[in-house]
Short mmCIF file of C-alpha atoms in Angstrom, two decimals:
data_model
loop_
_atom_site.label_atom_id
_atom_site.label_comp_id
_atom_site.label_asym_id
_atom_site.label_seq_id
_atom_site.Cartn_x
_atom_site.Cartn_y
_atom_site.Cartn_z
CA MET A 1 148.86 65.05 92.61
CA GLY A 2 145.77 63.61 93.23
CA ASN A 3 144.80 62.06 89.86
CA ASN A 4 147.90 59.91 90.34
CA SER A 5 146.84 59.06 93.61
CA PHE A 6 143.84 58.37 92.71
CA GLU A 7 145.01 56.02 89.99
CA SER A 8 147.80 54.25 91.76
CA VAL A 9 144.91 53.46 94.32
CA ALA A 10 142.54 52.13 91.36
CA THR A 11 145.55 50.02 90.03
CA GLN A 12 145.94 48.64 93.37
CA GLN A 13 142.60 47.32 93.88
CA SER A 14 142.06 46.02 90.13
CA SER A 15 145.50 44.17 90.91
CA PRO A 16 145.28 40.41 90.77
CA ASP A 17 144.92 38.42 93.92
CA PRO A 18 148.13 35.98 93.90
CA PRO A 19 147.65 32.37 93.64
CA LEU A 20 145.42 30.66 96.27
CA GLY A 21 149.10 28.42 96.80
CA ASN A 22 150.72 31.51 97.01
CA HIS A 23 149.67 33.09 100.43
CA PRO A 24 152.70 35.91 101.91
CA SER A 25 153.74 35.21 104.95
CA PRO A 26 153.41 37.86 107.77
CA LYS A 27 156.44 39.30 107.20
CA ASN A 28 155.91 40.60 104.02
CA ARG A 29 151.77 41.62 105.36
CA LEU A 30 152.93 44.60 107.27
CA PRO A 31 154.71 46.00 104.69
CA SER A 32 151.50 45.93 102.14
CA ARG A 33 149.43 47.18 105.69
CA ARG A 34 152.25 50.17 105.51
CA ILE A 35 151.61 51.22 101.67
CA TRP A 36 148.43 50.56 101.55
CA ALA A 37 147.71 53.66 104.21
CA LEU A 38 149.81 55.89 103.39
CA ALA A 39 148.46 55.56 99.70
CA VAL A 40 144.91 56.31 101.95
CA GLY A 41 146.73 59.00 103.77
CA VAL A 42 148.39 60.57 100.44
CA VAL A 43 144.40 60.57 98.85
CA VAL A 44 143.22 62.47 101.54
CA LEU A 45 145.92 65.38 101.38
CA CYS A 46 145.09 65.73 97.42
CA ALA A 47 141.57 66.20 97.74
CA VAL A 48 142.24 68.79 100.77
CA VAL A 49 144.61 70.21 98.71
CA VAL A 50 142.25 70.19 95.16
CA VAL A 51 139.08 71.43 97.58
CA THR A 52 141.44 74.35 99.09
CA GLY A 53 143.05 75.34 95.90
CA PHE A 54 139.45 75.05 93.91
CA GLY A 55 137.82 77.81 96.67
CA VAL A 56 141.33 80.04 96.56
CA PHE A 57 142.42 79.76 93.12
CA SER A 58 138.93 79.41 91.43
CA ASP A 59 137.33 82.22 89.15
CA LYS A 60 133.90 82.01 90.63
CA VAL A 61 132.09 81.13 93.64
CA THR A 62 128.77 78.74 94.23
CA THR A 63 125.85 77.74 95.80
CA ASP A 64 122.80 75.36 96.47
CA ASP A 65 121.27 77.72 99.15
CA ALA A 66 119.42 79.80 95.97
CA GLN A 67 115.94 80.21 95.37
CA VAL A 68 113.89 82.16 92.93
CA ASP A 69 112.03 85.65 93.97
CA GLY A 70 109.50 88.32 92.97
CA HIS A 71 107.74 90.68 93.88
CA ILE A 72 104.31 89.21 94.39
CA THR A 73 101.56 91.93 94.73
CA SER A 74 98.38 91.35 97.02
CA VAL A 75 94.99 92.14 96.27
CA SER A 76 92.27 93.30 98.77
CA PRO A 77 89.30 95.47 98.26
CA ARG A 78 88.88 99.16 98.94
CA ILE A 79 85.40 99.11 100.48
CA SER A 80 83.46 96.27 101.47
CA GLY A 81 80.07 94.50 99.81
CA TYR A 82 79.42 91.35 97.61
CA VAL A 83 80.65 90.16 94.91
CA ASP A 84 78.91 90.20 91.82
CA LYS A 85 81.84 89.05 89.17
CA VAL A 86 84.76 86.96 89.18
CA ALA A 87 86.81 87.48 86.26
CA VAL A 88 89.26 84.99 86.74
CA ASN A 89 90.58 82.08 87.55
CA ASP A 90 93.56 80.39 89.20
CA ASN A 91 96.62 80.43 87.69
CA GLN A 92 95.61 83.10 84.89
CA HIS A 93 97.67 84.97 83.34
CA VAL A 94 96.16 88.92 83.60
CA LYS A 95 97.51 92.38 82.02
CA ALA A 96 97.73 95.70 83.83
CA GLY A 97 94.21 96.90 84.25
CA ASP A 98 92.47 93.64 83.01
CA LEU A 99 89.00 93.47 85.36
CA LEU A 100 89.82 90.60 88.41
CA VAL A 101 86.63 91.12 90.49
CA ARG A 102 83.38 93.50 90.90
CA ILE A 103 81.68 94.07 94.14
CA ASP A 104 77.96 95.34 93.56
CA PRO A 105 78.38 98.96 92.48
CA ARG A 106 74.41 99.82 92.94
CA ASP A 107 74.52 101.39 96.82
CA TYR A 108 77.75 102.91 96.07
CA GLN A 109 76.08 104.63 92.74
CA ALA A 110 73.04 106.28 95.50
CA GLU A 111 76.25 107.74 97.20
CA VAL A 112 77.36 108.73 94.05
CA ASP A 113 73.54 109.88 92.41
CA GLN A 114 72.76 111.84 96.17
CA ALA A 115 76.34 113.85 95.91
CA ILE A 116 75.62 115.01 93.00
CA ALA A 117 72.17 116.52 93.92
CA ALA A 118 73.92 118.08 96.91
CA TYR A 119 76.31 119.50 95.17
CA ARG A 120 73.80 120.83 92.93
CA ALA A 121 72.01 122.11 95.25
CA GLY A 122 74.96 123.93 97.27
CA LEU A 123 75.13 125.42 93.87
CA ALA A 124 71.51 126.94 93.78
CA GLN A 125 72.81 128.32 97.29
CA ALA A 126 76.30 129.66 96.19
CA GLN A 127 74.40 132.03 93.21
CA SER A 128 71.17 132.76 95.12
CA ALA A 129 73.98 134.45 97.52
CA LYS A 130 75.87 135.76 95.13
CA VAL A 131 73.00 137.52 93.57
CA ALA A 132 72.03 138.58 97.12
CA VAL A 133 75.68 139.75 97.72
CA HIS A 134 74.51 142.14 93.99
CA LEU A 135 71.64 143.43 95.24
CA THR A 136 72.27 144.36 98.58
CA ARG A 137 75.47 146.33 97.36
CA ASP A 138 73.28 148.43 94.90
CA THR A 139 70.53 148.60 97.46
CA VAL A 140 72.69 149.91 99.96
CA ALA A 141 74.74 152.21 97.49
CA SER A 142 71.41 153.62 96.32
CA ALA A 143 70.15 154.32 99.74
CA ILE A 144 73.65 155.94 100.35
CA GLN A 145 73.37 158.30 97.67
CA GLY A 146 70.01 159.26 98.40
CA SER A 147 70.49 159.99 101.70
CA LEU A 148 72.96 162.24 101.29
CA ALA A 149 71.09 163.65 98.39
CA ALA A 150 68.13 164.47 100.72
CA GLU A 151 71.02 166.03 103.44
CA ALA A 152 72.10 168.31 100.55
CA ALA A 153 69.05 169.26 99.62
CA SER A 154 67.81 169.29 103.42
CA GLY A 155 71.02 171.55 104.33
CA SER A 156 70.35 173.93 100.94
CA GLU A 157 67.14 174.31 102.80
CA LEU A 158 67.98 175.50 105.92
CA LEU A 159 70.15 177.75 104.57
CA ARG A 160 67.89 179.06 102.30
CA SER A 161 64.91 179.85 105.36
CA GLN A 162 67.87 181.14 107.24
CA GLU A 163 69.28 183.97 104.72
CA SER A 164 65.83 184.49 102.75
CA GLN A 165 62.86 183.80 104.36
CA GLN A 166 64.04 185.53 108.15
CA GLN A 167 66.08 187.80 106.67
CA ALA A 168 63.10 188.99 105.01
CA ALA A 169 60.56 188.09 107.54
CA ASN A 170 62.97 190.00 109.86
CA ALA A 171 63.05 193.09 107.43
CA ALA A 172 58.95 193.15 107.06
CA LEU A 173 58.92 193.24 111.26
CA LYS A 174 60.67 195.96 111.20
CA ALA A 175 59.20 197.91 108.27
CA ALA A 176 55.76 197.41 109.42
CA GLU A 177 56.86 198.09 113.64
CA ALA A 178 58.26 201.35 112.17
CA ALA A 179 55.12 202.20 110.28
CA VAL A 180 52.90 201.26 113.53
CA GLU A 181 55.02 204.20 115.40
CA ALA A 182 54.11 206.55 112.30
CA LYS A 183 50.92 206.22 112.34
CA ARG A 184 50.78 206.25 116.18
CA ALA A 185 52.57 209.25 116.26
CA ILE A 186 50.19 210.61 113.66
CA ASN A 187 46.31 209.10 115.58
CA LEU A 188 48.07 211.13 118.74
CA ARG A 189 48.55 214.49 116.79
CA SER A 190 44.95 213.81 115.06
CA GLN A 191 42.76 212.80 117.85
CA ALA A 192 44.55 215.55 119.66
CA ASP A 193 44.10 218.40 117.16
CA LEU A 194 40.11 217.05 117.31
CA ALA A 195 39.87 217.20 121.08
CA ARG A 196 41.88 220.76 120.72
CA TYR A 197 38.55 221.86 117.86
CA ARG A 198 35.52 220.52 119.91
CA PRO A 199 34.89 223.02 122.31
CA LEU A 200 36.02 225.56 119.88
CA LEU A 201 32.87 224.25 117.69
CA ALA A 202 31.05 224.61 120.99
CA THR A 203 31.70 228.57 121.34
CA ALA A 204 31.31 228.84 117.40
CA ASP A 205 34.87 229.89 117.10
CA ILE A 206 35.45 227.87 114.10
CA SER A 207 32.70 226.36 111.82
CA GLN A 208 31.35 223.05 111.07
CA LEU A 209 33.54 222.50 108.58
CA LYS A 210 37.17 223.14 110.01
CA PHE A 211 36.14 220.40 112.66
CA ASP A 212 34.57 217.67 109.81
CA ALA A 213 37.68 218.27 108.76
CA VAL A 214 39.87 217.59 111.78
CA GLN A 215 37.49 214.93 112.28
CA ALA A 216 38.41 212.82 109.64
CA THR A 217 41.80 213.04 109.83
CA ALA A 218 40.99 211.80 113.62
CA GLN A 219 39.60 209.33 112.00
CA VAL A 220 41.75 208.37 108.78
CA SER A 221 45.25 208.95 111.24
CA ALA A 222 43.05 206.23 113.73
CA SER A 223 42.27 203.38 110.47
CA GLU A 224 45.92 203.93 109.33
CA LEU A 225 46.93 202.67 113.20
CA ALA A 226 44.52 200.35 113.37
CA LEU A 227 46.32 198.62 109.50
CA ALA A 228 49.12 199.19 111.08
CA GLU A 229 49.44 197.20 113.40
CA GLN A 230 47.87 194.61 111.87
CA ARG A 231 50.51 194.27 109.23
CA LEU A 232 52.60 194.69 112.32
CA ALA A 233 51.41 190.97 113.54
CA GLU A 234 51.01 189.49 110.28
CA ALA A 235 55.12 190.64 110.04
CA ARG A 236 55.05 188.67 113.62
CA LYS A 237 53.48 186.18 112.34
CA ALA A 238 55.38 186.19 109.06
CA VAL A 239 59.25 185.62 111.06
CA ASP A 240 56.93 183.28 113.56
CA ILE A 241 56.77 181.03 110.53
CA ALA A 242 60.02 181.66 109.25
CA LYS A 243 61.42 180.54 112.50
CA ALA A 244 59.19 177.62 112.26
CA GLN A 245 60.44 176.66 108.85
CA THR A 246 64.20 176.93 109.23
CA ALA A 247 63.34 174.92 112.14
CA ALA A 248 61.87 172.12 110.25
CA ALA A 249 64.69 172.31 107.38
CA THR A 250 67.49 171.85 110.35
CA ALA A 251 65.39 168.74 111.89
CA GLN A 252 65.68 167.31 107.86
CA LEU A 253 68.73 168.00 108.02
CA ASP A 254 69.32 165.70 111.50
CA ARG A 255 66.62 163.48 109.39
CA SER A 256 68.89 163.91 105.90
CA ARG A 257 72.44 163.15 108.43
CA ALA A 258 70.51 160.20 110.07
CA LEU A 259 69.45 158.06 106.78
CA VAL A 260 72.75 158.20 105.76
CA ARG A 261 73.92 156.99 109.14
CA GLN A 262 72.00 154.66 108.78
CA SER A 263 72.94 153.51 105.14
CA GLN A 264 76.41 153.91 105.52
CA ALA A 265 75.96 151.09 108.60
CA LYS A 266 73.82 148.89 106.05
CA ARG A 267 77.58 148.35 104.34
CA GLN A 268 77.84 145.81 107.40
CA GLU A 269 74.94 143.90 105.80
CA ILE A 270 77.40 143.67 102.49
CA GLN A 271 79.78 142.35 104.18
CA GLU A 272 77.10 139.73 106.02
CA ARG A 273 75.63 138.99 102.93
CA ASN A 274 79.23 138.41 101.13
CA ALA A 275 80.25 136.26 103.91
CA GLN A 276 77.17 134.68 103.36
CA TYR A 277 78.28 133.67 99.74
CA HIS A 278 81.61 132.68 100.69
CA TYR A 279 79.91 130.11 103.24
CA ALA A 280 77.79 128.75 100.55
CA MET A 281 81.55 128.52 98.09
CA ALA A 282 82.86 126.44 100.94
CA GLU A 283 79.87 124.16 100.97
CA VAL A 284 80.13 123.90 97.31
CA GLY A 285 83.22 122.78 97.50
CA ARG A 286 82.80 120.39 99.79
CA ALA A 287 80.01 118.93 98.19
CA ARG A 288 82.52 118.57 95.36
CA ALA A 289 84.65 116.89 97.39
CA LYS A 290 81.64 114.49 98.68
CA VAL A 291 81.12 113.81 94.61
CA ASN A 292 84.43 112.84 93.95
CA LEU A 293 84.75 110.60 96.73
CA ALA A 294 81.54 108.34 95.55
CA LYS A 295 83.09 108.71 92.32
CA LEU A 296 86.47 107.70 93.82
CA ARG A 297 84.12 104.79 95.85
CA LEU A 298 82.31 103.70 93.08
CA SER A 299 85.49 103.13 91.53
CA TYR A 300 86.86 101.10 93.75
CA THR A 301 83.76 98.16 92.98
CA GLU A 302 86.28 96.91 89.87
CA ILE A 303 89.42 95.58 91.68
CA ARG A 304 92.00 95.67 88.41
CA ALA A 305 95.34 94.67 88.16
CA PRO A 306 98.19 96.98 88.99
CA ILE A 307 99.84 94.45 87.23
CA SER A 308 100.13 92.16 84.42
CA GLY A 309 101.54 88.38 85.83
CA VAL A 310 99.70 85.05 87.04
CA VAL A 311 96.79 85.25 88.97
CA THR A 312 97.43 82.95 92.31
CA GLN A 313 96.24 82.36 95.79
CA LYS A 314 92.92 82.96 94.38
CA THR A 315 90.49 83.05 97.07
CA VAL A 316 87.52 85.26 96.28
CA GLN A 317 84.25 83.20 95.08
CA LEU A 318 80.66 85.06 93.30
CA GLY A 319 78.63 86.20 96.24
CA ASP A 320 81.32 86.37 99.35
CA ARG A 321 81.22 89.50 101.23
CA VAL A 322 84.37 91.35 101.37
CA SER A 323 85.84 94.09 103.54
CA PRO A 324 89.32 96.10 103.32
CA GLY A 325 91.62 94.19 103.32
CA GLN A 326 90.78 91.20 102.82
CA LEU A 327 93.24 89.33 100.63
CA LEU A 328 91.02 88.34 97.44
CA LEU A 329 94.42 87.23 95.35
CA THR A 330 97.94 87.25 94.59
CA ILE A 331 99.47 88.34 90.91
CA VAL A 332 103.14 86.75 89.96
CA PRO A 333 104.91 89.25 87.53
CA LEU A 334 106.93 85.87 85.91
CA ASP A 335 108.98 88.78 83.62
CA GLN A 336 110.47 90.43 87.06
CA VAL A 337 111.62 87.47 88.82
CA TYR A 338 115.36 87.61 90.65
CA ILE A 339 117.66 85.57 92.45
CA THR A 340 118.38 85.22 96.01
CA ALA A 341 121.61 83.84 96.76
CA ASN A 342 122.74 82.88 100.22
CA PHE A 343 126.19 82.42 100.11
CA LYS A 344 128.17 81.62 102.93
CA GLU A 345 130.44 84.63 104.50
CA THR A 346 133.78 83.46 103.30
CA GLN A 347 132.20 83.38 99.59
CA LEU A 348 132.27 87.17 99.55
CA ALA A 349 135.38 88.69 100.05
CA GLY A 350 135.34 88.89 96.13
CA VAL A 351 132.00 89.81 94.85
CA HIS A 352 130.41 92.61 94.69
CA PRO A 353 127.61 94.75 92.31
CA GLY A 354 127.66 94.52 88.51
CA GLN A 355 129.64 90.89 88.36
CA ARG A 356 128.03 88.72 85.67
CA ALA A 357 126.23 85.38 87.77
CA VAL A 358 125.11 82.15 85.89
CA ILE A 359 122.10 80.37 87.15
CA GLN A 360 121.00 76.73 86.77
CA ALA A 361 117.54 75.36 87.78
CA ASP A 362 116.38 72.54 89.60
CA MET A 363 113.79 72.79 87.45
CA TYR A 364 115.38 72.45 83.98
CA SER A 365 118.00 70.62 83.35
CA GLY A 366 120.53 71.88 81.35
CA VAL A 367 119.05 75.10 80.58
CA THR A 368 121.42 78.10 82.25
CA PHE A 369 120.18 81.87 82.90
CA GLU A 370 122.49 84.49 82.41
CA GLY A 371 122.33 87.57 85.72
CA THR A 372 124.25 90.02 87.39
CA VAL A 373 124.76 90.29 90.90
CA ASP A 374 122.62 93.61 91.67
CA SER A 375 123.59 94.03 95.95
CA ILE A 376 124.33 92.02 98.92
CA SER A 377 122.03 92.39 101.75
CA GLY A 378 123.37 94.02 105.14
CA ALA A 379 123.41 91.57 107.41
CA ALA A 380 123.65 87.36 107.67
CA GLY A 381 120.40 85.86 106.79
CA SER A 382 120.15 84.66 110.60
CA ARG A 383 120.48 87.31 111.64
CA GLN A 384 117.05 89.10 110.26
CA ALA A 385 115.26 85.74 111.19
CA LEU A 386 112.46 86.15 113.43
CA LEU A 387 114.36 85.14 116.30
CA PRO A 388 117.94 85.66 116.03
CA PRO A 389 120.27 83.29 117.82
CA GLN A 390 122.22 84.11 121.08
CA ASN A 391 125.41 83.56 121.24
CA ALA A 392 125.65 85.02 125.04
CA THR A 393 124.87 81.43 127.07
CA GLY A 394 128.35 79.96 126.55
CA ASN A 395 128.29 77.68 124.81
CA PHE A 396 129.47 79.16 121.58
CA VAL A 397 129.81 77.08 118.08
CA LYS A 398 130.88 78.61 115.40
CA VAL A 399 128.40 78.34 112.70
CA VAL A 400 129.74 80.07 109.16
CA GLN A 401 127.08 82.52 108.55
CA ARG A 402 125.12 82.54 105.03
CA VAL A 403 124.17 85.98 103.72
CA PRO A 404 121.90 86.62 101.04
CA VAL A 405 122.68 88.28 97.62
CA LYS A 406 120.35 89.28 95.20
CA ILE A 407 120.81 88.77 91.40
CA LEU A 408 119.18 90.79 88.44
CA LEU A 409 118.22 88.18 85.39
CA LYS A 410 118.36 88.54 81.83
CA ARG A 411 116.76 87.15 79.02
CA THR A 412 117.02 83.87 77.88
CA ALA A 413 116.98 82.37 75.01
CA HIS A 414 114.68 79.70 76.56
CA PRO A 415 111.47 81.79 76.04
CA ASN A 416 109.01 78.41 77.95
CA ALA A 417 112.07 77.84 80.49
CA VAL A 418 110.05 79.84 83.14
CA LEU A 419 111.64 80.94 86.12
CA ARG A 420 108.67 80.53 88.97
CA PRO A 421 109.50 82.34 92.44
CA GLY A 422 109.91 79.62 95.39
CA THR A 423 111.79 76.94 93.42
CA ASN A 424 115.44 76.63 93.77
CA VAL A 425 118.42 77.37 91.82
CA ARG A 426 122.52 76.69 91.63
CA ALA A 427 123.84 80.12 91.85
CA SER A 428 127.67 80.87 90.64
CA ILE A 429 129.12 84.01 90.42
CA TYR A 430 132.08 85.33 88.41
CA VAL A 431 134.81 87.02 90.73
CA ARG A 432 137.47 87.49 88.39
#
């Protein structure tokens, strides 16, 4: 219908002009103008119908508001220092792990050496503390065993003193006392006989021989009494000695028991040594952590490419002093780009993830790229702007909003056709 209208208009426009001598009358001009206006109206109506039908019955939706995007990686240092090597140039392709920039590592190498020295010193202290623990444990155990043995010996000595020596001394004392009593009685009788015979000798009632015998008996009994008394004194002295030995054995037992308690109290010293050893081991762990941290900081002096791509925005130069977080360069992964297509909200009714998409880049004429709808944004682009529009002012004008759609690209048959982030493309999504 539209094509016929265009043809009729074209036919009218291409019709030859009437002869100069045959001008139509005013009455004939009025129908021609009406026919021309009617033709224009038909053309406009056909165009509206075509556009409406294309939007309603077409199997794809298309937008020119689409750009190439990518996960651009910013490279910045984690430590500060002076740059002593820049290994890449602008727009150079790098692989993941390639050296990009190196910071002077000498200060950080010194930190590693200091940390290693402190770690070794901590190990030596921990080893010394461990030896001290074993030595203290053995010393305390030996002291406890010795004190227990001394306590047992002191107890045995006390029992021996109490049971044997004291009993023997008491028995000897009693025997000596009994002997003294017997000798004293004999002596008293002998002395009494001597006293009775002395007057009889004077009166010659007894012979001198008899008197001498009685006198000798008295002298012997007196000597035996003195000897018995001397033995009694010795027995008493032996009893005192036995008591002293018993007291000494008791004191020795008390000292042995005190040594036992003192040795057992030294077990706390073992716990103290153990605590010192565990503290030394904790210091070793902290020193090891410092070594690892120093080595990690040393590894940060070599800044390597986290991904493969093309170097852009290189701002670092040899000799620059850099600090953590400072942008040195960016890496653009050209093999991982995707399309962000901003479709009108009226076009998204039939769009969903997984649908086929065709991309035409402004950079490459006649080259198409295949893609797949990955996801649809949760909000319109205007809502995600830094300053979203406010329509509560009373001056509201309805504007068709655009919603970003992420399209993933497939491999193309044109290896030289590389899409670069930020370039413009035309995206079409097949909704049927």
